[in-house]
Structures are given as C-alpha cells and as structure tokens.
PDB file of C-alpha atoms in Angstrom:
ATOM      1  CA  MET X   1     114.235 149.024  59.192  1.00  0.00           C
ATOM      2  CA  PRO X   2     114.988 152.780  58.526  1.00  0.00           C
ATOM      3  CA  LYS X   3     116.464 154.845  61.467  1.00  0.00           C
ATOM      4  CA  ASN X   4     113.739 157.071  61.979  1.00  0.00           C
ATOM      5  CA  SER X   5     110.892 154.511  62.156  1.00  0.00           C
ATOM      6  CA  PRO X   6     110.920 154.683  66.064  1.00  0.00           C
ATOM      7  CA  LEU X   7     110.179 158.302  65.892  1.00  0.00           C
ATOM      8  CA  LEU X   8     107.630 157.881  63.344  1.00  0.00           C
ATOM      9  CA  LEU X   9     105.869 155.042  65.456  1.00  0.00           C
ATOM     10  CA  LEU X  10     105.949 157.361  68.306  1.00  0.00           C
ATOM     11  CA  THR X  11     104.394 160.392  66.490  1.00  0.00           C
ATOM     12  CA  LEU X  12     101.541 157.981  65.099  1.00  0.00           C
ATOM     13  CA  PHE X  13     101.214 156.805  68.918  1.00  0.00           C
ATOM     14  CA  CYS X  14     100.768 160.420  70.193  1.00  0.00           C
ATOM     15  CA  ILE X  15      98.505 161.160  67.192  1.00  0.00           C
ATOM     16  CA  VAL X  16      96.048 158.666  68.038  1.00  0.00           C
ATOM     17  CA  LEU X  17      96.437 158.102  72.079  1.00  0.00           C
ATOM     18  CA  ILE X  18      96.301 161.751  73.054  1.00  0.00           C
ATOM     19  CA  PRO X  19      92.736 162.507  71.098  1.00  0.00           C
ATOM     20  CA  LEU X  20      91.376 159.126  72.532  1.00  0.00           C
ATOM     21  CA  LEU X  21      92.478 160.101  76.400  1.00  0.00           C
ATOM     22  CA  PHE X  22      90.817 163.434  76.009  1.00  0.00           C
ATOM     23  CA  PHE X  23      87.704 162.152  74.689  1.00  0.00           C
ATOM     24  CA  LEU X  24      87.370 159.414  77.550  1.00  0.00           C
ATOM     25  CA  ARG X  25      88.253 161.963  80.167  1.00  0.00           C
ATOM     26  CA  ALA X  26      85.754 164.557  78.919  1.00  0.00           C
ATOM     27  CA  ASP X  27      83.180 161.800  78.855  1.00  0.00           C
ATOM     28  CA  MET X  28      83.749 160.861  82.422  1.00  0.00           C
ATOM     29  CA  LEU X  29      83.284 164.432  83.295  1.00  0.00           C
ATOM     30  CA  LEU X  30      80.032 164.812  81.534  1.00  0.00           C
ATOM     31  CA  ARG X  31      78.523 161.657  83.455  1.00  0.00           C
ATOM     32  CA  PRO X  32      77.031 162.725  86.570  1.00  0.00           C
ATOM     33  CA  SER X  33      78.038 160.754  89.822  1.00  0.00           C
ATOM     34  CA  LEU X  34      75.882 160.152  92.765  1.00  0.00           C
ATOM     35  CA  ASN X  35      77.631 162.424  94.939  1.00  0.00           C
ATOM     36  CA  ASP X  36      77.036 165.426  92.272  1.00  0.00           C
ATOM     37  CA  SER X  37      74.069 167.647  92.811  1.00  0.00           C
ATOM     38  CA  CYS X  38      71.152 167.763  90.243  1.00  0.00           C
ATOM     39  CA  ASP X  39      72.669 170.561  88.273  1.00  0.00           C
ATOM     40  CA  PRO X  40      74.665 168.128  85.899  1.00  0.00           C
ATOM     41  CA  LEU X  41      71.254 166.188  85.364  1.00  0.00           C
ATOM     42  CA  ARG X  42      69.700 169.807  84.761  1.00  0.00           C
ATOM     43  CA  ASN X  43      72.337 171.014  82.536  1.00  0.00           C
ATOM     44  CA  ALA X  44      71.932 168.020  80.317  1.00  0.00           C
ATOM     45  CA  LEU X  45      68.091 168.115  80.028  1.00  0.00           C
ATOM     46  CA  GLU X  46      68.303 171.736  79.355  1.00  0.00           C
ATOM     47  CA  ARG X  47      70.180 170.919  76.339  1.00  0.00           C
ATOM     48  CA  SER X  48      67.495 168.597  75.109  1.00  0.00           C
ATOM     49  CA  ASP X  49      64.528 171.006  76.161  1.00  0.00           C
ATOM     50  CA  ASN X  50      65.987 173.922  74.264  1.00  0.00           C
ATOM     51  CA  GLY X  51      64.013 174.670  71.191  1.00  0.00           C
ATOM     52  CA  GLU X  52      61.345 172.070  72.088  1.00  0.00           C
ATOM     53  CA  HIS X  53      57.581 172.866  72.692  1.00  0.00           C
ATOM     54  CA  ILE X  54      57.298 170.862  75.987  1.00  0.00           C
ATOM     55  CA  LYS X  55      53.295 169.638  76.425  1.00  0.00           C
ATOM     56  CA  PRO X  56      52.057 168.986  79.777  1.00  0.00           C
ATOM     57  CA  ASP X  57      50.284 165.780  80.740  1.00  0.00           C
ATOM     58  CA  SER X  58      52.620 163.814  78.711  1.00  0.00           C
ATOM     59  CA  THR X  59      54.108 160.356  79.018  1.00  0.00           C
ATOM     60  CA  LEU X  60      57.843 161.006  80.189  1.00  0.00           C
ATOM     61  CA  VAL X  61      60.329 158.364  79.193  1.00  0.00           C
ATOM     62  CA  LEU X  62      63.339 158.761  81.165  1.00  0.00           C
ATOM     63  CA  GLY X  63      66.518 156.416  81.259  1.00  0.00           C
ATOM     64  CA  ALA X  64      70.194 156.388  80.052  1.00  0.00           C
ATOM     65  CA  ASN X  65      71.319 154.572  76.673  1.00  0.00           C
ATOM     66  CA  ALA X  66      68.168 152.950  76.346  1.00  0.00           C
ATOM     67  CA  ALA X  67      66.146 156.290  76.112  1.00  0.00           C
ATOM     68  CA  ILE X  68      69.041 157.898  74.219  1.00  0.00           C
ATOM     69  CA  ARG X  69      69.177 155.279  71.403  1.00  0.00           C
ATOM     70  CA  TRP X  70      65.484 155.324  70.994  1.00  0.00           C
ATOM     71  CA  ARG X  71      65.933 157.197  67.782  1.00  0.00           C
ATOM     72  CA  ARG X  72      62.268 157.380  66.306  1.00  0.00           C
ATOM     73  CA  PRO X  73      59.712 157.053  68.949  1.00  0.00           C
ATOM     74  CA  PRO X  74      56.191 157.705  68.275  1.00  0.00           C
ATOM     75  CA  ASP X  75      54.840 161.158  68.668  1.00  0.00           C
ATOM     76  CA  SER X  76      52.250 160.036  71.263  1.00  0.00           C
ATOM     77  CA  VAL X  77      51.055 156.910  72.954  1.00  0.00           C
ATOM     78  CA  ASN X  78      47.324 156.236  73.193  1.00  0.00           C
ATOM     79  CA  GLY X  79      46.686 159.842  72.426  1.00  0.00           C
ATOM     80  CA  VAL X  80      49.273 161.200  74.886  1.00  0.00           C
ATOM     81  CA  ALA X  81      52.313 163.288  73.894  1.00  0.00           C
ATOM     82  CA  LEU X  82      55.385 160.975  74.304  1.00  0.00           C
ATOM     83  CA  LEU X  83      58.458 162.762  75.546  1.00  0.00           C
ATOM     84  CA  ILE X  84      61.963 161.216  75.764  1.00  0.00           C
ATOM     85  CA  ARG X  85      64.829 162.144  77.871  1.00  0.00           C
ATOM     86  CA  GLY X  86      68.081 160.109  77.882  1.00  0.00           C
ATOM     87  CA  ILE X  87      70.857 161.325  79.939  1.00  0.00           C
ATOM     88  CA  ALA X  88      74.263 159.364  79.893  1.00  0.00           C
ATOM     89  CA  GLY X  89      75.549 157.608  82.870  1.00  0.00           C
ATOM     90  CA  LEU X  90      72.384 158.248  84.658  1.00  0.00           C
ATOM     91  CA  HIS X  91      71.917 155.967  87.795  1.00  0.00           C
ATOM     92  CA  PRO X  92      68.576 155.142  88.953  1.00  0.00           C
ATOM     93  CA  GLN X  93      68.802 156.588  92.613  1.00  0.00           C
ATOM     94  CA  GLN X  94      69.277 159.871  91.084  1.00  0.00           C
ATOM     95  CA  ILE X  95      66.042 159.765  89.568  1.00  0.00           C
ATOM     96  CA  GLY X  96      64.685 160.086  93.294  1.00  0.00           C
ATOM     97  CA  LEU X  97      67.160 162.288  94.288  1.00  0.00           C
ATOM     98  CA  CYS X  98      66.532 164.714  91.452  1.00  0.00           C
ATOM     99  CA  TYR X  99      62.822 164.077  90.811  1.00  0.00           C
ATOM    100  CA  ALA X 100      61.853 167.582  90.846  1.00  0.00           C
ATOM    101  CA  ARG X 101      63.883 168.384  87.831  1.00  0.00           C
ATOM    102  CA  LEU X 102      63.957 165.038  86.122  1.00  0.00           C
ATOM    103  CA  ILE X 103      60.208 164.474  86.200  1.00  0.00           C
ATOM    104  CA  ALA X 104      57.869 167.001  88.103  1.00  0.00           C
ATOM    105  CA  HIS X 105      59.441 169.671  85.940  1.00  0.00           C
ATOM    106  CA  TYR X 106      57.531 168.372  82.920  1.00  0.00           C
ATOM    107  CA  HIS X 107      54.361 167.808  84.620  1.00  0.00           C
ATOM    108  CA  PRO X 108      53.644 164.589  82.930  1.00  0.00           C
ATOM    109  CA  GLN X 109      50.918 162.501  83.151  1.00  0.00           C
ATOM    110  CA  ASN X 110      52.969 159.082  83.151  1.00  0.00           C
ATOM    111  CA  VAL X 111      56.436 158.470  83.506  1.00  0.00           C
ATOM    112  CA  VAL X 112      58.099 155.239  82.014  1.00  0.00           C
ATOM    113  CA  ILE X 113      61.662 154.631  83.629  1.00  0.00           C
ATOM    114  CA  LEU X 114      63.649 152.577  81.233  1.00  0.00           C
ATOM    115  CA  THR X 115      66.013 150.159  83.028  1.00  0.00           C
ATOM    116  CA  ASP X 116      69.855 150.019  81.757  1.00  0.00           C
ATOM    117  CA  PRO X 117      71.876 146.911  81.637  1.00  0.00           C
ATOM    118  CA  ARG X 118      74.632 148.416  83.659  1.00  0.00           C
ATOM    119  CA  TRP X 119      72.244 148.976  86.313  1.00  0.00           C
ATOM    120  CA  ALA X 120      71.862 145.075  86.585  1.00  0.00           C
ATOM    121  CA  ASP X 121      75.521 144.933  87.410  1.00  0.00           C
ATOM    122  CA  ASP X 122      74.636 146.371  90.993  1.00  0.00           C
ATOM    123  CA  ARG X 123      73.556 144.877  93.839  1.00  0.00           C
ATOM    124  CA  ILE X 124      70.312 142.837  93.372  1.00  0.00           C
ATOM    125  CA  ASP X 125      68.089 145.240  95.255  1.00  0.00           C
ATOM    126  CA  THR X 126      69.652 148.673  94.024  1.00  0.00           C
ATOM    127  CA  MET X 127      66.966 149.224  91.411  1.00  0.00           C
ATOM    128  CA  ALA X 128      64.295 148.206  93.663  1.00  0.00           C
ATOM    129  CA  ASN X 129      65.493 150.674  96.344  1.00  0.00           C
ATOM    130  CA  ALA X 130      65.797 153.322  93.642  1.00  0.00           C
ATOM    131  CA  LEU X 131      62.293 152.571  92.816  1.00  0.00           C
ATOM    132  CA  GLU X 132      61.297 153.157  96.199  1.00  0.00           C
ATOM    133  CA  GLY X 133      62.840 156.435  96.586  1.00  0.00           C
ATOM    134  CA  ILE X 134      61.191 157.592  93.347  1.00  0.00           C
ATOM    135  CA  VAL X 135      57.772 156.525  94.526  1.00  0.00           C
ATOM    136  CA  ALA X 136      58.850 158.404  98.030  1.00  0.00           C
ATOM    137  CA  ALA X 137      59.976 161.650  95.995  1.00  0.00           C
ATOM    138  CA  ARG X 138      56.640 161.535  93.955  1.00  0.00           C
ATOM    139  CA  ASP X 139      54.383 161.334  96.927  1.00  0.00           C
ATOM    140  CA  SER X 140      56.535 164.062  98.988  1.00  0.00           C
ATOM    141  CA  LEU X 141      55.935 166.409  96.207  1.00  0.00           C
ATOM    142  CA  GLY X 142      52.220 165.772  96.251  1.00  0.00           C
ATOM    143  CA  ARG X 143      52.070 164.624  92.688  1.00  0.00           C
ATOM    144  CA  SER X 144      50.080 161.879  91.405  1.00  0.00           C
ATOM    145  CA  ASP X 145      52.099 160.731  87.893  1.00  0.00           C
ATOM    146  CA  ARG X 146      51.683 157.018  87.202  1.00  0.00           C
ATOM    147  CA  ILE X 147      55.184 155.497  87.035  1.00  0.00           C
ATOM    148  CA  PHE X 148      55.801 152.652  85.033  1.00  0.00           C
ATOM    149  CA  ALA X 149      59.374 150.779  85.082  1.00  0.00           C
ATOM    150  CA  LEU X 150      60.592 148.603  82.499  1.00  0.00           C
ATOM    151  CA  SER X 151      61.977 145.185  83.934  1.00  0.00           C
ATOM    152  CA  PHE X 152      65.485 144.240  83.291  1.00  0.00           C
ATOM    153  CA  LEU X 153      65.827 142.821  79.790  1.00  0.00           C
ATOM    154  CA  LEU X 154      67.105 139.454  79.268  1.00  0.00           C
ATOM    155  CA  THR X 155      69.100 139.902  76.128  1.00  0.00           C
ATOM    156  CA  PRO X 156      71.436 137.802  73.950  1.00  0.00           C
ATOM    157  CA  ALA X 157      74.546 139.221  75.773  1.00  0.00           C
ATOM    158  CA  ASN X 158      73.518 138.601  79.279  1.00  0.00           C
ATOM    159  CA  GLN X 159      71.214 135.387  78.912  1.00  0.00           C
ATOM    160  CA  GLN X 160      73.733 133.439  81.062  1.00  0.00           C
ATOM    161  CA  ASP X 161      72.679 135.440  83.973  1.00  0.00           C
ATOM    162  CA  ASP X 162      69.129 134.871  83.509  1.00  0.00           C
ATOM    163  CA  GLN X 163      68.508 133.698  87.325  1.00  0.00           C
ATOM    164  CA  ARG X 164      70.102 136.878  88.327  1.00  0.00           C
ATOM    165  CA  ILE X 165      67.989 139.360  86.216  1.00  0.00           C
ATOM    166  CA  GLN X 166      64.846 137.126  87.064  1.00  0.00           C
ATOM    167  CA  THR X 167      65.735 137.816  90.923  1.00  0.00           C
ATOM    168  CA  GLN X 168      65.966 141.607  90.290  1.00  0.00           C
ATOM    169  CA  ASN X 169      62.691 141.738  88.440  1.00  0.00           C
ATOM    170  CA  VAL X 170      61.111 139.728  91.143  1.00  0.00           C
ATOM    171  CA  ALA X 171      62.185 142.319  93.584  1.00  0.00           C
ATOM    172  CA  LEU X 172      61.016 145.316  91.252  1.00  0.00           C
ATOM    173  CA  ASN X 173      57.387 143.635  91.142  1.00  0.00           C
ATOM    174  CA  HIS X 174      57.612 143.607  95.023  1.00  0.00           C
ATOM    175  CA  VAL X 175      57.976 147.457  95.132  1.00  0.00           C
ATOM    176  CA  ALA X 176      55.367 147.945  92.717  1.00  0.00           C
ATOM    177  CA  ASP X 177      52.840 145.564  94.498  1.00  0.00           C
ATOM    178  CA  ALA X 178      53.340 147.735  97.752  1.00  0.00           C
ATOM    179  CA  SER X 179      53.162 151.208  96.049  1.00  0.00           C
ATOM    180  CA  THR X 180      50.261 153.288  94.667  1.00  0.00           C
ATOM    181  CA  GLY X 181      50.536 153.886  90.750  1.00  0.00           C
ATOM    182  CA  VAL X 182      53.356 152.021  90.189  1.00  0.00           C
ATOM    183  CA  GLU X 183      53.661 149.004  87.443  1.00  0.00           C
ATOM    184  CA  ILE X 184      56.510 146.996  85.899  1.00  0.00           C
ATOM    185  CA  LEU X 185      56.617 146.627  82.059  1.00  0.00           C
ATOM    186  CA  ASP X 186      57.937 143.189  81.132  1.00  0.00           C
ATOM    187  CA  ILE X 187      58.684 142.686  77.408  1.00  0.00           C
ATOM    188  CA  ASN X 188      60.947 139.672  77.778  1.00  0.00           C
ATOM    189  CA  ASP X 189      58.722 137.010  76.699  1.00  0.00           C
ATOM    190  CA  SER X 190      57.970 139.114  73.562  1.00  0.00           C
ATOM    191  CA  LEU X 191      61.512 139.352  72.778  1.00  0.00           C
ATOM    192  CA  ARG X 192      61.996 135.508  72.957  1.00  0.00           C
ATOM    193  CA  GLY X 193      62.735 133.278  70.064  1.00  0.00           C
ATOM    194  CA  SER X 194      61.338 129.843  69.233  1.00  0.00           C
ATOM    195  CA  GLY X 195      63.872 128.275  71.862  1.00  0.00           C
ATOM    196  CA  GLY X 196      62.984 130.585  74.687  1.00  0.00           C
ATOM    197  CA  ASN X 197      66.277 132.394  74.476  1.00  0.00           C
ATOM    198  CA  PRO X 198      66.279 136.259  73.585  1.00  0.00           C
ATOM    199  CA  ALA X 199      65.919 136.570  69.945  1.00  0.00           C
ATOM    200  CA  PRO X 200      69.179 138.507  68.236  1.00  0.00           C
ATOM    201  CA  ARG X 201      66.533 139.959  65.419  1.00  0.00           C
ATOM    202  CA  PHE X 202      65.229 142.181  68.128  1.00  0.00           C
ATOM    203  CA  PHE X 203      68.711 143.363  69.315  1.00  0.00           C
ATOM    204  CA  TRP X 204      71.538 145.498  67.561  1.00  0.00           C
ATOM    205  CA  PRO X 205      74.906 143.167  67.096  1.00  0.00           C
ATOM    206  CA  ASP X 206      75.994 144.071  70.710  1.00  0.00           C
ATOM    207  CA  GLY X 207      73.471 141.847  71.666  1.00  0.00           C
ATOM    208  CA  GLN X 208      72.005 144.257  74.329  1.00  0.00           C
ATOM    209  CA  THR X 209      70.533 147.541  72.695  1.00  0.00           C
ATOM    210  CA  LEU X 210      67.099 147.039  71.486  1.00  0.00           C
ATOM    211  CA  ASN X 211      66.753 147.719  67.406  1.00  0.00           C
ATOM    212  CA  LYS X 212      63.746 149.089  65.592  1.00  0.00           C
ATOM    213  CA  ALA X 213      61.890 146.023  66.343  1.00  0.00           C
ATOM    214  CA  GLY X 214      62.631 145.722  69.728  1.00  0.00           C
ATOM    215  CA  TYR X 215      61.365 149.296  70.322  1.00  0.00           C
ATOM    216  CA  GLU X 216      58.385 148.506  68.630  1.00  0.00           C
ATOM    217  CA  TYR X 217      57.345 146.042  71.260  1.00  0.00           C
ATOM    218  CA  LEU X 218      58.473 148.445  73.984  1.00  0.00           C
ATOM    219  CA  SER X 219      55.909 151.125  72.583  1.00  0.00           C
ATOM    220  CA  ALA X 220      53.311 148.646  72.396  1.00  0.00           C
ATOM    221  CA  ALA X 221      53.769 147.532  75.847  1.00  0.00           C
ATOM    222  CA  ILE X 222      53.891 151.527  76.988  1.00  0.00           C
ATOM    223  CA  GLU X 223      50.658 151.769  75.192  1.00  0.00           C
ATOM    224  CA  ASN X 224      48.827 148.788  76.567  1.00  0.00           C
ATOM    225  CA  ALA X 225      49.908 149.828  80.176  1.00  0.00           C
ATOM    226  CA  ILE X 226      48.927 153.338  79.902  1.00  0.00           C
ATOM    227  CA  SER X 227      45.421 152.000  78.614  1.00  0.00           C
ATOM    228  CA  ALA X 228      45.144 149.650  81.506  1.00  0.00           C
ATOM    229  CA  ALA X 229      46.158 151.850  84.093  1.00  0.00           C
ATOM    230  CA  PRO X 230      43.865 153.191  86.597  1.00  0.00           C
ATOM    231  CA  MET X 231      43.237 156.868  86.201  1.00  0.00           C
ATOM    232  CA  PRO X 232      45.108 158.833  89.237  1.00  0.00           C
ATOM    233  CA  PRO X 233      42.408 160.172  91.954  1.00  0.00           C
ATOM    234  CA  ASN X 234      42.836 163.946  91.111  1.00  0.00           C
ATOM    235  CA  GLU X 235      42.088 163.121  87.569  1.00  0.00           C
ATOM    236  CA  LEU X 236      39.142 160.470  88.266  1.00  0.00           C
ATOM    237  CA  SER X 237      37.429 163.434  90.443  1.00  0.00           C
ATOM    238  CA  SER X 238      37.652 165.945  87.742  1.00  0.00           C
ATOM    239  CA  SER X 239      36.327 163.524  84.975  1.00  0.00           C
ATOM    240  CA  HIS X 240      33.023 162.710  87.231  1.00  0.00           C
ATOM    241  CA  ALA X 241      32.496 166.403  88.414  1.00  0.00           C
ATOM    242  CA  ARG X 242      29.146 167.641  87.418  1.00  0.00           C
ATOM    243  CA  PRO X 243      29.195 170.413  84.562  1.00  0.00           C
ATOM    244  CA  ALA X 244      29.196 173.847  85.665  1.00  0.00           C
ATOM    245  CA  SER X 245      25.575 175.354  85.574  1.00  0.00           C
ATOM    246  CA  ASN X 246      24.736 178.199  83.312  1.00  0.00           C
ATOM    247  CA  ASP X 247      22.654 180.518  84.760  1.00  0.00           C
ATOM    248  CA  ASN X 248      21.698 182.181  81.131  1.00  0.00           C
ATOM    249  CA  THR X 249      20.058 178.753  79.791  1.00  0.00           C
TER     250      THR X 249
END
C-alpha cells in the first residue's frame, strides 16, 4: 500500500462526511419542534405562498411528507380549488396550536389533514388528541371549516403493525363522531391487494409513500367526502336566503 494511502483515505472521508453532517444539521434546524413558536411554520408557508394566487373557499390539504410528495395534484376537486401545503417535520399538535396561520389564514372551505407515517410511531392517542385540539382551535376562532383527516395508512412497510394502526384509526373515528364538521377519510380498503394486504403497486419502493396511483385514490376520496359532507351552517343559511328585492321592477 502506498505511504500516502492513509492520508488519501482521510481526505476522502472528510470530503464526504463534512458536507453530509452539515446537511443533516441544517435539516434539523429547518424542522420546527413542538417547543417553537409558529414563526418557523409561517416562514415555511410563506416560501410556498409567494407568487401564488390564493383563492379563498378552497380545499386546503395540509401535512408533512404526504403533502410534500403529492407532486401533481388536481387543480380542483368537485369544483373547489385545491391548495396543497406541506411542511417537513410538521407534528399534528402544531396544527391546532398554529391554526390561525396554518389554516385560517387561507380562509378555506374544507381542510384535509394528511397523516404522516411518523405520527403513527407516537402514543396511540397522540393523533386523536391533536385532532381534538384542531377542532377546538377552529371553534375558538369562530370558523366553520369542514375538517377531514386521513386515517393512518396501512402500507407494505408497516403491515406488521396492523393492529396498532387500526387502534389509532378507531381513536380518530371516536373524535370525529364527537365533533361537528369532522370526518375521517379511510382509503385503506382501496389500497389492498387480492390477498387483503396493502398492494405494493400503490406505493413507491420505500413501501410507505403513495405513488401516482395511490394519490388518485386519495383524490377520489377527498372528492367523495366533500360531495357527501353537509354544508356548514353559515353557508346553508346563505344558500337559502331570499333574493334581495329590486324596487325598480
């Protein structure tokens, strides 16, 4: 072995390792934690909002990786504009704590919260408690946004945790049943193969990220839910309001 081989190996090691450590550190700094204020979330959203015309009364889809990786969503669902906002590292409890900026800021008609596989690693009741906080934040602001939450997906990567995921989804449904204007979207049955297990054809090779075919089922579920959901009270009253009289006729 040449005498300078150790030095060469050390140089190559530094060239590869130092940028990698810098990248990982930067990624950790960019991800907001539960102890942070809403400012990091606001900053992340402003980068997405800049240059985009935001239509009120849209369907806002909010989440972490599941929202970020929805590359080609439809422009609208059931005639309502679709607005996708994804924040890396978003925790479900932050949605309720920062509801004013994350959701109310956009004045949506519908809100779809995409659960993240990482959220399933928390306590069984973490997402259910977060959903209760989201509903409480909506009500405290006097808003009538219809809230839809995607149930935890059973995927090829986590199918061994089937019982745990089902328990978490049952908890989500309990919150929805006890809340006004909240519905759980469950597409797990649509993503199963002939043997009853999650079909790999709906996921990327990582076994947990929906691919184009999987997102098509999600889009259809959102459309069906919006069509079937009852109209909020304020919209219902306005739709039945008598037309203003015209004294000139």
